Amino acid sequence: MTLHSSDFGPAPLRRIGFLLFPGFPMACLTAAVEPLRAANEIAGHQVFTWSLVTESGAQAAASAGMHFSAASSLADAEGIDCLFLLSGPEAEFEDPVSSPGRLRYLARHGVALGGVSGGVFPLASSGVLSGRRCAVHWCYRSAFETAFPDCTAVDSLAVRDGAIHTVSGATAMFDLSLELICIALGEAAMNEVACLFQHPVIRSGSSRQKVPVLQSGRTVDQMPPAVKQAMSIFSENVEIPVGIRDVARMAGISPRQLERSFRTATGLSPGEYYRRQRLKAARQMVRYSWDSISDIAHAVGYASSSTLTLHYRKFYGVTPVQDRKQRFLPDTRGPVHGSPVLT
């Protein structure tokens, strides 16, 4: 992430708070805290401190069902350099007025704010991300861009825009903790912590996220150049579909060559891959937003909700309405189940 101490003001970030929402991904919390704990042991004294915060001060259940006690409520959170929001994409504030206002107050008074994984959703709803660039996990990007059109989502592992930090997932949070260790204790300490956890590659925050190719064991960055370029064009043209001939032209090859390359690399024709990409975007919005099915259909290039429903049921085995209901069924593991573990 190529951070420097000047990025954060006169002193490194050492007092870290984590604002936990119900159903937050536990992996993101441990990925943040464990490197800092190890750094304290290497230093022989407490360089970093951390505290758990919830909106009301009550316990928070992680998506895995484990409960975590909070040291304070959001209103009482003090003495921290940075506050990271950890949640799933469906998270909402219990108090939609006072709590976002409290975040804006902390930002005005020098506290750096951050969102990890789905935590970018409540962070954006507080207003502090308006007009900023932010890292959004590929699994949530379509839903996020629909909900917050005034934010610029990018596919980097992490983004710092001013004093706002957004991190796409758990291992990206681990990388950010390593950078904080480097700032506070130097590169040797960072390297030792990385080796303790067998984390051999310390990635830059500007590195692009790994995105799986549908029905493949490979990721987009491993595709042949023309196929990778076509996939990028498809992902950028979800709402207004683009013709396969036009995609081939933009990729610099003939439609026949694009067809052969796509089938060899993915087992799918370009048109089928594109349709499934649009359905994947639709599913993000079905599962992580409350937009109407009709609005979702138009957002992914379908003329009607009935056509979307037909294709959706064929591919996912349920209608969009059924999928949304299943997503929010109560479960003994926590308030919401089915959230992916994001890295």
Tab-separated table of C-alpha atoms in Angstrom:
chain	number	residue	atom	x	y	z
A	1	MET	CA	0.000	0.000	0.000
A	2	THR	CA	3.137	2.161	-0.007
A	3	LEU	CA	2.075	4.194	3.013
A	4	HIS	CA	4.248	6.711	4.812
A	5	SER	CA	3.958	8.222	8.247
A	6	SER	CA	3.000	11.548	6.706
A	7	ASP	CA	-0.103	9.889	5.281
A	8	PHE	CA	-1.632	9.806	8.733
A	9	GLY	CA	-0.574	13.096	10.238
A	10	PRO	CA	2.072	13.690	12.921
A	11	ALA	CA	2.056	10.135	14.317
A	12	PRO	CA	1.444	6.593	13.062
A	13	LEU	CA	-1.916	4.952	13.693
A	14	ARG	CA	-1.412	2.946	16.866
A	15	ARG	CA	-4.744	3.117	18.733
A	16	ILE	CA	-7.177	1.207	16.545
A	17	GLY	CA	-10.910	0.855	17.062
A	18	PHE	CA	-13.171	-1.622	15.314
A	19	LEU	CA	-16.853	-0.789	14.981
A	20	LEU	CA	-18.610	-4.150	14.726
A	21	PHE	CA	-22.027	-4.604	13.146
A	22	PRO	CA	-24.148	-7.758	13.564
A	23	GLY	CA	-22.972	-10.410	11.129
A	24	PHE	CA	-19.522	-8.863	10.626
A	25	PRO	CA	-16.835	-11.105	9.028
A	26	MET	CA	-14.644	-12.377	11.851
A	27	ALA	CA	-11.762	-13.069	9.469
A	28	CYS	CA	-11.379	-9.336	8.868
A	29	LEU	CA	-11.059	-8.652	12.597
A	30	THR	CA	-8.456	-11.341	13.247
A	31	ALA	CA	-6.534	-10.352	10.102
A	32	ALA	CA	-6.257	-6.832	11.504
A	33	VAL	CA	-5.480	-7.638	15.126
A	34	GLU	CA	-3.141	-10.643	14.981
A	35	PRO	CA	-0.295	-8.873	13.130
A	36	LEU	CA	-0.534	-5.968	15.584
A	37	ARG	CA	-0.411	-8.376	18.549
A	38	ALA	CA	2.664	-10.071	17.093
A	39	ALA	CA	4.309	-6.690	16.536
A	40	ASN	CA	3.828	-5.835	20.208
A	41	GLU	CA	5.541	-9.096	21.183
A	42	ILE	CA	8.469	-8.431	18.851
A	43	ALA	CA	8.852	-4.869	20.157
A	44	GLY	CA	8.698	-6.036	23.760
A	45	HIS	CA	6.152	-3.396	24.678
A	46	GLN	CA	2.677	-2.273	23.663
A	47	VAL	CA	3.091	-0.323	20.459
A	48	PHE	CA	-0.459	-0.949	19.263
A	49	THR	CA	-3.710	-1.036	21.187
A	50	TRP	CA	-7.137	-1.960	19.878
A	51	SER	CA	-10.669	-1.898	21.146
A	52	LEU	CA	-14.009	-3.260	20.009
A	53	VAL	CA	-16.898	-0.866	19.591
A	54	THR	CA	-20.537	-1.453	18.741
A	55	GLU	CA	-23.181	1.109	18.016
A	56	SER	CA	-25.037	0.557	21.310
A	57	GLY	CA	-22.233	-1.007	23.348
A	58	ALA	CA	-23.924	-4.426	23.278
A	59	GLN	CA	-22.300	-7.639	22.115
A	60	ALA	CA	-21.963	-8.271	18.382
A	61	ALA	CA	-22.317	-11.669	16.744
A	62	ALA	CA	-19.960	-12.408	13.873
A	63	SER	CA	-21.198	-14.104	10.716
A	64	ALA	CA	-19.741	-17.349	12.118
A	65	GLY	CA	-22.014	-17.023	15.171
A	66	MET	CA	-19.339	-16.138	17.748
A	67	HIS	CA	-20.155	-13.242	20.082
A	68	PHE	CA	-17.767	-10.398	20.871
A	69	SER	CA	-18.102	-8.009	23.800
A	70	ALA	CA	-17.643	-4.312	23.137
A	71	ALA	CA	-15.460	-2.001	25.196
A	72	SER	CA	-17.724	0.951	24.437
A	73	SER	CA	-20.569	2.258	22.365
A	74	LEU	CA	-19.933	4.385	19.293
A	75	ALA	CA	-21.096	7.477	21.172
A	76	ASP	CA	-18.528	6.859	23.921
A	77	ALA	CA	-15.616	5.761	21.727
A	78	GLU	CA	-12.595	7.924	22.550
A	79	GLY	CA	-8.814	7.820	22.500
A	80	ILE	CA	-8.427	6.185	19.108
A	81	ASP	CA	-6.450	7.196	16.039
A	82	CYS	CA	-8.546	5.216	13.582
A	83	LEU	CA	-11.928	3.477	13.541
A	84	PHE	CA	-12.569	0.664	11.066
A	85	LEU	CA	-16.139	-0.396	10.312
A	86	LEU	CA	-16.562	-4.165	9.972
A	87	SER	CA	-19.833	-5.514	8.609
A	88	GLY	CA	-21.626	-7.347	5.881
A	89	PRO	CA	-23.114	-5.329	3.024
A	90	GLU	CA	-26.595	-5.431	4.548
A	91	ALA	CA	-25.519	-3.553	7.702
A	92	GLU	CA	-27.591	-0.582	8.802
A	93	PHE	CA	-27.256	1.828	11.700
A	94	GLU	CA	-29.674	1.305	14.592
A	95	ASP	CA	-29.845	5.083	14.882
A	96	PRO	CA	-29.635	6.395	11.291
A	97	VAL	CA	-29.198	9.987	12.446
A	98	SER	CA	-26.970	10.079	15.524
A	99	SER	CA	-24.541	7.299	14.569
A	100	PRO	CA	-23.597	8.610	11.100
A	101	GLY	CA	-23.335	12.038	12.705
A	102	ARG	CA	-20.933	10.618	15.283
A	103	LEU	CA	-18.712	9.229	12.497
A	104	ARG	CA	-18.640	12.579	10.761
A	105	TYR	CA	-17.776	14.219	14.101
A	106	LEU	CA	-14.857	11.833	14.628
A	107	ALA	CA	-13.616	12.515	11.089
A	108	ARG	CA	-13.733	16.282	11.680
A	109	HIS	CA	-11.724	15.848	14.868
A	110	GLY	CA	-8.815	13.965	13.390
A	111	VAL	CA	-9.871	10.311	13.676
A	112	ALA	CA	-9.146	8.351	10.513
A	113	LEU	CA	-12.094	6.228	9.393
A	114	GLY	CA	-12.060	2.975	7.466
A	115	GLY	CA	-14.345	0.342	6.052
A	116	VAL	CA	-13.370	-3.296	5.612
A	117	SER	CA	-15.222	-5.695	3.307
A	118	GLY	CA	-18.952	-4.907	3.618
A	119	GLY	CA	-18.083	-2.133	6.087
A	120	VAL	CA	-17.862	0.257	3.134
A	121	PHE	CA	-21.680	0.187	2.976
A	122	PRO	CA	-22.404	1.788	6.389
A	123	LEU	CA	-19.324	3.984	5.949
A	124	ALA	CA	-20.777	5.298	2.670
A	125	SER	CA	-24.239	5.695	4.188
A	126	SER	CA	-22.719	7.995	6.836
A	127	GLY	CA	-21.752	10.416	4.078
A	128	VAL	CA	-17.984	10.417	4.664
A	129	LEU	CA	-17.262	8.581	1.398
A	130	SER	CA	-19.212	10.987	-0.799
A	131	GLY	CA	-17.066	12.056	-3.757
A	132	ARG	CA	-14.222	9.737	-2.757
A	133	ARG	CA	-12.547	6.699	-4.255
A	134	CYS	CA	-12.970	3.491	-2.311
A	135	ALA	CA	-12.002	-0.180	-2.520
A	136	VAL	CA	-15.048	-2.420	-2.862
A	137	HIS	CA	-14.860	-6.204	-3.001
A	138	TRP	CA	-15.793	-7.518	-6.443
A	139	CYS	CA	-18.574	-9.573	-4.867
A	140	TYR	CA	-20.342	-6.397	-3.703
A	141	ARG	CA	-19.367	-3.887	-6.353
A	142	SER	CA	-22.555	-3.833	-8.443
A	143	ALA	CA	-24.728	-3.453	-5.362
A	144	PHE	CA	-22.460	-0.749	-3.938
A	145	GLU	CA	-22.344	1.306	-7.127
A	146	THR	CA	-26.126	1.173	-7.385
A	147	ALA	CA	-26.602	2.242	-3.765
A	148	PHE	CA	-23.884	4.934	-3.709
A	149	PRO	CA	-23.437	6.474	-7.173
A	150	ASP	CA	-21.612	9.451	-5.644
A	151	CYS	CA	-18.686	7.203	-4.630
A	152	THR	CA	-16.081	5.850	-7.051
A	153	ALA	CA	-15.592	2.110	-6.487
A	154	VAL	CA	-12.284	0.669	-7.655
A	155	ASP	CA	-11.024	-2.914	-7.782
A	156	SER	CA	-7.846	-2.264	-5.779
A	157	LEU	CA	-7.119	-4.226	-2.618
A	158	ALA	CA	-7.184	-1.041	-0.557
A	159	VAL	CA	-7.587	2.682	-1.133
A	160	ARG	CA	-6.680	5.699	0.968
A	161	ASP	CA	-8.492	8.890	0.034
A	162	GLY	CA	-7.545	11.594	2.498
A	163	ALA	CA	-8.022	10.157	5.980
A	164	ILE	CA	-10.512	7.540	4.779
A	165	HIS	CA	-9.265	3.991	4.316
A	166	THR	CA	-11.226	1.274	2.545
A	167	VAL	CA	-10.087	-2.340	2.396
A	168	SER	CA	-11.596	-4.993	0.148
A	169	GLY	CA	-11.282	-8.035	2.401
A	170	ALA	CA	-9.522	-9.994	5.119
A	171	THR	CA	-6.085	-10.637	3.641
A	172	ALA	CA	-5.998	-7.082	2.309
A	173	MET	CA	-6.588	-5.974	5.920
A	174	PHE	CA	-3.648	-8.146	6.959
A	175	ASP	CA	-1.501	-6.292	4.421
A	176	LEU	CA	-2.660	-2.942	5.797
A	177	SER	CA	-1.755	-4.012	9.351
A	178	LEU	CA	1.707	-4.942	8.095
A	179	GLU	CA	2.070	-1.457	6.606
A	180	LEU	CA	1.054	0.108	9.926
A	181	ILE	CA	3.738	-2.011	11.598
A	182	CYS	CA	6.290	-0.846	9.042
A	183	ILE	CA	5.452	2.790	9.743
A	184	ALA	CA	5.701	2.330	13.518
A	185	LEU	CA	8.567	-0.149	13.854
A	186	GLY	CA	10.337	-0.380	10.521
A	187	GLU	CA	10.620	-2.807	7.639
A	188	ALA	CA	12.483	-5.502	9.595
A	189	ALA	CA	9.664	-5.798	12.126
A	190	MET	CA	7.080	-5.886	9.352
A	191	ASN	CA	8.996	-8.654	7.585
A	192	GLU	CA	9.309	-10.689	10.782
A	193	VAL	CA	5.574	-10.470	11.456
A	194	ALA	CA	4.815	-11.461	7.870
A	195	CYS	CA	7.082	-14.488	8.190
A	196	LEU	CA	5.548	-15.482	11.533
A	197	PHE	CA	2.229	-15.883	9.742
A	198	GLN	CA	3.798	-17.340	6.583
A	199	HIS	CA	2.496	-14.373	4.612
A	200	PRO	CA	5.243	-14.333	1.976
A	201	VAL	CA	4.004	-11.626	-0.381
A	202	ILE	CA	3.258	-8.183	1.037
A	203	ARG	CA	0.973	-6.713	-1.587
A	204	SER	CA	0.564	-3.072	-2.474
A	205	GLY	CA	-2.884	-1.669	-1.833
A	206	SER	CA	-3.001	-0.609	-5.471
A	207	SER	CA	-2.781	-4.255	-6.558
A	208	ARG	CA	-5.956	-5.400	-8.271
A	209	GLN	CA	-8.297	-7.860	-6.648
A	210	LYS	CA	-8.363	-11.444	-7.829
A	211	VAL	CA	-11.679	-12.110	-9.568
A	212	PRO	CA	-12.716	-15.697	-10.346
A	213	VAL	CA	-13.699	-16.621	-13.867
A	214	LEU	CA	-17.136	-18.248	-13.982
A	215	GLN	CA	-16.952	-22.046	-13.856
A	216	SER	CA	-13.169	-21.993	-13.959
A	217	GLY	CA	-10.312	-22.627	-11.582
A	218	ARG	CA	-8.556	-19.500	-12.843
A	219	THR	CA	-8.878	-15.776	-12.235
A	220	VAL	CA	-9.398	-12.960	-14.738
A	221	ASP	CA	-5.752	-11.856	-14.603
A	222	GLN	CA	-4.713	-15.348	-15.774
A	223	MET	CA	-6.754	-15.153	-18.974
A	224	PRO	CA	-5.216	-14.608	-22.456
A	225	PRO	CA	-4.887	-10.871	-23.243
A	226	ALA	CA	-7.825	-10.633	-25.687
A	227	VAL	CA	-10.121	-12.615	-23.394
A	228	LYS	CA	-9.090	-10.529	-20.389
A	229	GLN	CA	-9.760	-7.320	-22.323
A	230	ALA	CA	-13.162	-8.609	-23.442
A	231	MET	CA	-14.039	-9.513	-19.847
A	232	SER	CA	-13.120	-5.996	-18.775
A	233	ILE	CA	-15.361	-4.535	-21.489
A	234	PHE	CA	-18.222	-6.805	-20.408
A	235	SER	CA	-17.889	-5.766	-16.753
A	236	GLU	CA	-17.923	-2.076	-17.710
A	237	ASN	CA	-21.041	-2.432	-19.859
A	238	VAL	CA	-23.625	-4.139	-17.677
A	239	GLU	CA	-26.514	-1.666	-17.817
A	240	ILE	CA	-26.345	-1.086	-21.592
A	241	PRO	CA	-25.217	-4.354	-23.230
A	242	VAL	CA	-22.587	-4.147	-25.922
A	243	GLY	CA	-22.525	-6.365	-29.033
A	244	ILE	CA	-20.020	-9.200	-29.286
A	245	ARG	CA	-18.753	-7.896	-32.652
A	246	ASP	CA	-18.031	-4.529	-31.038
A	247	VAL	CA	-16.229	-6.236	-28.153
A	248	ALA	CA	-14.082	-8.219	-30.590
A	249	ARG	CA	-13.213	-5.047	-32.457
A	250	MET	CA	-12.227	-3.261	-29.234
A	251	ALA	CA	-10.123	-6.290	-28.253
A	252	GLY	CA	-8.375	-6.154	-31.641
A	253	ILE	CA	-9.429	-9.579	-32.928
A	254	SER	CA	-12.175	-11.015	-35.129
A	255	PRO	CA	-15.469	-12.291	-33.660
A	256	ARG	CA	-14.478	-15.819	-34.699
A	257	GLN	CA	-11.148	-15.529	-32.887
A	258	LEU	CA	-12.867	-14.151	-29.781
A	259	GLU	CA	-15.326	-17.051	-29.851
A	260	ARG	CA	-12.530	-19.636	-30.085
A	261	SER	CA	-10.395	-17.941	-27.425
A	262	PHE	CA	-13.314	-17.646	-25.002
A	263	ARG	CA	-14.391	-21.248	-25.407
A	264	THR	CA	-10.827	-22.475	-24.932
A	265	ALA	CA	-10.237	-20.330	-21.838
A	266	THR	CA	-13.651	-20.599	-20.138
A	267	GLY	CA	-15.709	-23.291	-21.830
A	268	LEU	CA	-18.328	-20.650	-22.610
A	269	SER	CA	-19.101	-18.509	-25.617
A	270	PRO	CA	-18.550	-14.758	-25.150
A	271	GLY	CA	-22.316	-14.192	-25.221
A	272	GLU	CA	-23.011	-16.814	-22.556
A	273	TYR	CA	-20.213	-15.495	-20.350
A	274	TYR	CA	-21.576	-11.961	-20.719
A	275	ARG	CA	-25.104	-13.069	-19.829
A	276	ARG	CA	-23.843	-14.834	-16.722
A	277	GLN	CA	-21.835	-11.768	-15.722
A	278	ARG	CA	-24.991	-9.672	-15.909
A	279	LEU	CA	-26.877	-12.273	-13.876
A	280	LYS	CA	-24.092	-12.218	-11.294
A	281	ALA	CA	-24.423	-8.443	-11.052
A	282	ALA	CA	-28.187	-8.851	-10.703
A	283	ARG	CA	-27.713	-11.322	-7.862
A	284	GLN	CA	-25.491	-8.898	-5.985
A	285	MET	CA	-28.259	-6.300	-6.133
A	286	VAL	CA	-30.936	-8.850	-5.224
A	287	ARG	CA	-28.990	-10.017	-2.173
A	288	TYR	CA	-27.352	-6.784	-1.022
A	289	SER	CA	-29.892	-4.061	-1.854
A	290	TRP	CA	-33.613	-3.371	-1.577
A	291	ASP	CA	-34.000	-2.141	-5.151
A	292	SER	CA	-37.087	-3.463	-6.901
A	293	ILE	CA	-36.627	-6.418	-9.228
A	294	SER	CA	-37.765	-4.203	-12.094
A	295	ASP	CA	-35.054	-1.635	-11.305
A	296	ILE	CA	-32.465	-4.393	-11.006
A	297	ALA	CA	-33.509	-5.827	-14.370
A	298	HIS	CA	-32.961	-2.464	-16.056
A	299	ALA	CA	-29.666	-1.965	-14.225
A	300	VAL	CA	-28.247	-5.148	-15.766
A	301	GLY	CA	-29.569	-4.601	-19.268
A	302	TYR	CA	-32.858	-6.532	-19.248
A	303	ALA	CA	-35.914	-4.964	-20.810
A	304	SER	CA	-38.265	-6.468	-18.225
A	305	SER	CA	-38.245	-8.138	-14.826
A	306	SER	CA	-40.007	-11.180	-16.260
A	307	THR	CA	-37.115	-11.898	-18.638
A	308	LEU	CA	-34.596	-11.444	-15.843
A	309	THR	CA	-36.629	-13.744	-13.594
A	310	LEU	CA	-36.719	-16.428	-16.288
A	311	HIS	CA	-32.940	-16.391	-16.799
A	312	TYR	CA	-32.248	-15.982	-13.059
A	313	ARG	CA	-34.319	-19.035	-12.132
A	314	LYS	CA	-32.697	-21.090	-14.881
A	315	PHE	CA	-29.203	-20.251	-13.659
A	316	TYR	CA	-29.653	-20.039	-9.857
A	317	GLY	CA	-32.619	-22.358	-9.367
A	318	VAL	CA	-34.724	-19.691	-7.625
A	319	THR	CA	-36.424	-16.482	-8.649
A	320	PRO	CA	-34.931	-13.144	-7.544
A	321	VAL	CA	-37.757	-12.716	-5.002
A	322	GLN	CA	-37.156	-16.181	-3.551
A	323	ASP	CA	-33.402	-15.593	-3.424
A	324	ARG	CA	-33.875	-12.343	-1.540
A	325	LYS	CA	-36.193	-14.011	0.992
A	326	GLN	CA	-33.742	-16.869	1.542
A	327	ARG	CA	-30.904	-14.416	2.049
A	328	PHE	CA	-32.666	-12.809	4.997
A	329	LEU	CA	-34.092	-15.904	6.692
A	330	PRO	CA	-33.306	-15.927	10.446
A	331	ASP	CA	-30.606	-18.351	11.462
A	332	THR	CA	-29.121	-19.454	14.775
A	333	ARG	CA	-25.653	-18.396	13.648
A	334	GLY	CA	-26.553	-14.721	13.536
A	335	PRO	CA	-28.943	-12.189	12.073
A	336	VAL	CA	-28.067	-12.930	8.448
A	337	HIS	CA	-26.524	-15.985	6.879
A	338	GLY	CA	-24.855	-16.737	3.611
A	339	SER	CA	-22.287	-13.910	3.514
A	340	PRO	CA	-19.135	-15.003	1.722
A	341	VAL	CA	-15.755	-14.929	3.444
A	342	LEU	CA	-13.906	-12.216	1.573
A	343	THR	CA	-10.158	-12.105	1.312
